[in-house]
Coordinates of C-alpha atoms and ligand atoms in Angstrom, one line a residue:
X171 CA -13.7 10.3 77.0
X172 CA -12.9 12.4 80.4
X173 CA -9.8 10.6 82.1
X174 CA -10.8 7.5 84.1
X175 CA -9.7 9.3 87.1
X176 CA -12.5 11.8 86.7
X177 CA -15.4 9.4 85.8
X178 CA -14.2 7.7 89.3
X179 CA -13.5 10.8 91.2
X180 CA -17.1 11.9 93.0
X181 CA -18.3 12.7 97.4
X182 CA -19.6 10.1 98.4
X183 CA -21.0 10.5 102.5
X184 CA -20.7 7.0 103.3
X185 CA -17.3 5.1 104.5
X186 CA -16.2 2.3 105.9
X187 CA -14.2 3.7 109.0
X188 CA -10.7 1.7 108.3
X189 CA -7.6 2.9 109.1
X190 CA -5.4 4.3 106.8
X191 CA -1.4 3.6 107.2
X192 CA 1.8 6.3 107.0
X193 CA 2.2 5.4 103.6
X194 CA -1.0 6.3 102.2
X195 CA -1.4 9.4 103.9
X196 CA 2.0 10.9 103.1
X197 CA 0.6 9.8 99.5
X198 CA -2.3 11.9 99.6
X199 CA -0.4 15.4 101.0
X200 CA 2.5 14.0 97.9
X201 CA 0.1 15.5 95.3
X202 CA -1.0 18.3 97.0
X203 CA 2.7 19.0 97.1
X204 CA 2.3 19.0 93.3
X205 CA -0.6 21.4 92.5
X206 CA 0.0 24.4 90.2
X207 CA 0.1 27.5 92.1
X208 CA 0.5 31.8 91.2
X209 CA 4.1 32.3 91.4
X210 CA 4.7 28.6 92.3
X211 CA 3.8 30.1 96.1
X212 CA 2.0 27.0 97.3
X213 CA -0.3 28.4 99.7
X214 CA -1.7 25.5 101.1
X215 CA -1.1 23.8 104.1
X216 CA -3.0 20.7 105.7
X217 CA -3.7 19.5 108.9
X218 CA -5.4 16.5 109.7
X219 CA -6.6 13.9 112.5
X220 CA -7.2 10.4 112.0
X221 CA -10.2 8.6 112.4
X222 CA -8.1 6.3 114.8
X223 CA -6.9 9.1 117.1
X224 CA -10.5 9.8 119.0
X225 CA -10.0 13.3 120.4
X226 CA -8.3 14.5 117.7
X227 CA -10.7 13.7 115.4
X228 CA -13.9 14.5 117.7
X229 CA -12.7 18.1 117.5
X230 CA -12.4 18.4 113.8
X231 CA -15.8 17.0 113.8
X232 CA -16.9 19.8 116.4
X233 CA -15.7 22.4 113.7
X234 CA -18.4 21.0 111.5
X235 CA -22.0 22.8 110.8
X236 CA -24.7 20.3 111.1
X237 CA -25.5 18.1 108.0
X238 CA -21.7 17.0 108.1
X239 CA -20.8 15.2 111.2
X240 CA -23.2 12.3 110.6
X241 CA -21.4 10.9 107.8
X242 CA -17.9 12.8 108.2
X243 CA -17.7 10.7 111.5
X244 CA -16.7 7.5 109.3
X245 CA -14.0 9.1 107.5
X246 CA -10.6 7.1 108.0
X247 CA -9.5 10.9 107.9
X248 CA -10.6 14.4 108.2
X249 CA -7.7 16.9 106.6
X250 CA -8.0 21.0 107.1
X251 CA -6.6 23.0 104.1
X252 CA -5.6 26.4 105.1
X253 CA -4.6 29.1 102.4
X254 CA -1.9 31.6 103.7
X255 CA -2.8 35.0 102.6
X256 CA 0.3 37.0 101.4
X257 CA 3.1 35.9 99.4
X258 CA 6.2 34.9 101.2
X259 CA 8.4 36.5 99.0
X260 CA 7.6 40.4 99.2
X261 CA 4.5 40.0 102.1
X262 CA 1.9 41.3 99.3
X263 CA -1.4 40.0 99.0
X264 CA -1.8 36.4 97.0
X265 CA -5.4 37.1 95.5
X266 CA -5.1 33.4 94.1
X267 CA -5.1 32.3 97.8
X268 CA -8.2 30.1 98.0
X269 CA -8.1 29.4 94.3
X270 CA -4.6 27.4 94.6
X271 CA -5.5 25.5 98.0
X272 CA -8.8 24.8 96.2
X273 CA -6.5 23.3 93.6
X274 CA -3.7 21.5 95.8
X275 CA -7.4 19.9 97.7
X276 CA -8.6 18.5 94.3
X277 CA -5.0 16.8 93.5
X278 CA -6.0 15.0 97.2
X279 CA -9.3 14.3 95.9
X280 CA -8.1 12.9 92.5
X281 CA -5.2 10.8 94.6
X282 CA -7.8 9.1 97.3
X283 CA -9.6 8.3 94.3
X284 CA -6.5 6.5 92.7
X285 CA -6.2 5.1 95.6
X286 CA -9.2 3.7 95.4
X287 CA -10.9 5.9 98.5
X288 CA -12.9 8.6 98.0
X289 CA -12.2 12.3 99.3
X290 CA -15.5 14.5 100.0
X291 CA -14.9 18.3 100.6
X292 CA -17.0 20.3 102.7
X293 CA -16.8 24.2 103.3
X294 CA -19.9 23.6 106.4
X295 CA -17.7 24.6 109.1
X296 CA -17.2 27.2 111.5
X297 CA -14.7 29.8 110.5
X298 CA -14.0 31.2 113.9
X299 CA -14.1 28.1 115.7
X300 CA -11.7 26.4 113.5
X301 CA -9.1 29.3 113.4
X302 CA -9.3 28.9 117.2
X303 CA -8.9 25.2 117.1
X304 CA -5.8 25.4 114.7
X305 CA -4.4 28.6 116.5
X306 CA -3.8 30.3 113.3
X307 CA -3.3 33.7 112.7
X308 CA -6.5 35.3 110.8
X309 CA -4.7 38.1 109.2
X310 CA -2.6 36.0 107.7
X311 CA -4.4 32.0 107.2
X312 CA -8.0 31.3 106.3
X313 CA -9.2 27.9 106.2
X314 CA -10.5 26.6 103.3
X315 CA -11.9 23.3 103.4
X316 CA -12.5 20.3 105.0
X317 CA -11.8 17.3 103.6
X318 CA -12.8 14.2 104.4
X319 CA -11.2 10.9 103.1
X320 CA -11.9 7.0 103.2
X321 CA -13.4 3.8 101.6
X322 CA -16.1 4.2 100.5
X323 CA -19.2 2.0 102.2
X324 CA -22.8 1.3 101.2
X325 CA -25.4 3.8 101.1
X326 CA -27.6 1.5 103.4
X327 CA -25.5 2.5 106.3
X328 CA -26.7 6.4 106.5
X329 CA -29.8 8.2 107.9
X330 CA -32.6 8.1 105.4
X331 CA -32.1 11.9 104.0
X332 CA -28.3 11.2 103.8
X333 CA -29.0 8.5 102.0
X334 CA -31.5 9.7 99.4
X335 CA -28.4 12.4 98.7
X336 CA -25.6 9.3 98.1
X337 CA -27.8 7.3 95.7
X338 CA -29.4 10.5 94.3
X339 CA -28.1 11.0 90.1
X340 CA -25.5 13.3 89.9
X341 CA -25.8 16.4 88.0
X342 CA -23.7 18.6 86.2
X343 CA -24.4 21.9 84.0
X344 CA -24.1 21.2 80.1
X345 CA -20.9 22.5 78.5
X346 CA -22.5 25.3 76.4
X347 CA -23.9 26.5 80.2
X348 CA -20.6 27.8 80.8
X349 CA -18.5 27.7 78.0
X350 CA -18.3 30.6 75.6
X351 CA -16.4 31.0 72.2
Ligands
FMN223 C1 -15.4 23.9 98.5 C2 -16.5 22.8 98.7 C3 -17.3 22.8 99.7 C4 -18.3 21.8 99.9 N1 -19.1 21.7 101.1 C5 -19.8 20.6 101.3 C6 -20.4 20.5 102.6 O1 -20.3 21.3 103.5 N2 -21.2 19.4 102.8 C7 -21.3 18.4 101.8 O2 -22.0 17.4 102.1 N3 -20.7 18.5 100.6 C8 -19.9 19.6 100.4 N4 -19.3 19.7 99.2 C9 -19.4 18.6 98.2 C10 -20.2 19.1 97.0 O3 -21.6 19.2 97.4 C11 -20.0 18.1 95.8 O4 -18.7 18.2 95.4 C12 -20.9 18.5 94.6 O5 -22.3 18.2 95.0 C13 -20.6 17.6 93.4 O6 -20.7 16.3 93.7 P1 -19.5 15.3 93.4 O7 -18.2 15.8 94.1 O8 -19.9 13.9 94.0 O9 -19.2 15.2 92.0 C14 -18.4 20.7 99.0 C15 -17.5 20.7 97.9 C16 -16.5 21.7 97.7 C17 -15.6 21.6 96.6

C-alpha cells in the first residue's frame, strides 16, 4: 500500500472559502522548509495572499489564465513559488531550479493534505504579469507555480464543466508505462 498521505493527497477545484489562522499557514511554508534540494540550496521562495485580505488576493487571481479563477477564487489561500536561478554560493547556474521548488510545492501539498485541506497547483498563469506583480528580477527568479490551498467543498458548488472535472475518475499511467529495468 502507497502511504495514506498519498492515497489522500489529490486537486480538488472546489473549497469552502474559510479562513485559515497563523498557525496553519506557517505549518504549511514548515515543510517546504524541509524539501530536499541540489546542494541543500533551497531555491524556493513563497509568497502568498489570503483569501481574507481582498486586494491582495484579487491580484493573485488576476495573474491567473482563464480556467483557474473560477474555482481558485475559494481558496482560503493562494501561495506563489518562485525558483531563484543561480546558486548562492559561487553565482553559477542551479539547473535543478524548478525541479527543487517543484519539490519544496509538493511537501505543501502533502502538508494541507495532513492537515486535512487540500493544495491544488496550477502553472495557468501569466509569466510576465506575475514577475511584475511580485517585482522580481527575471534574470535571476522565475515563478513556478501557483498554489492554491483550502477545505475542500462539494462538487455541487462549481460551474457545470468544472464540475464534470472534480467528480471525473482520476487517472494515472500504469507503472510499467514509465518504469524500466
Ligand atoms: C506544475 C503543475 C501545474 C498545474 N497547472 C494546473 C492548472 O493551471 N490548472 C488546473 O486546474 N490544474 C493544474 N494542475 C493540477 C493537475 O492537473 C493535477 O495535479 C493532475 O491532473 C493530477 O490530479 P491530482 O493532483 O488530483 O492527482 C497543475 C499541477 C502541477 C503540478
Amino acid at each position: 500500500m502507497t502511504a495514506e498521505l498519498l492515497q489522500k493527497r489529490w486537486s480538488p477545484r472546489s473549497y469552502t472559502g474559510e479562513t485559515i489562522d497563523d498557525e496553519q499557514i506557517g505549518l504549511l511554508f514548515e515543510a517546504a522548509r524541509w524539501a530536499p534540494s541540489s546542494m541543500n540550496e533551497q531555491p524556493w521562495s513563497y509568497y502568498y495572499a489570503l483569501r481574507s485580505d481582498n486586494e491582495k488576493f484579487e491580484k493573485f487571481l488576476e495573474c491567473l489564465k482563464p480556467g483557474n479563477p473560477v474555482w481558485a477564487k475559494n481558496a482560503s489561500i493562494l501561495i506563489i513559488g518562485v525558483a531563484r536561478k543561480h546558486f548562492t554560493s559561487n553565482g553559477k547556474p542551479n539547473r535543478h531550479y524548478l525541479h527543487d521548488t517543484g519539490s519544496a510545492s509538493s511537501m505543501i501539498a502533502l502538508q494541507a493534505t495532513a492537515m486535512g485541506m487540500q493544495a491544488h497547483q496550477m502553472g495557468g498563469f501569466y509569466m510576465d504579469k506575475t514577475i511584475e506583480m511580485l517585482n522580481l528580477d527575471p534574470d535571476k527568479y522565475e515563478p513556478s507555480s501557483f498554489i492554491a490551498v483550502g477545505y475542500q467543498a462539494g462538487p455541487d458548488l462549481l460551474p457545470d464543466d468544472i464540475r464534470k472535472k472534480e467528480t471525473a475518475p482520476r487517472s494515472r499511467k500504469d507503472i510499467n508505462e514509465f518504469v524500466y529495468k
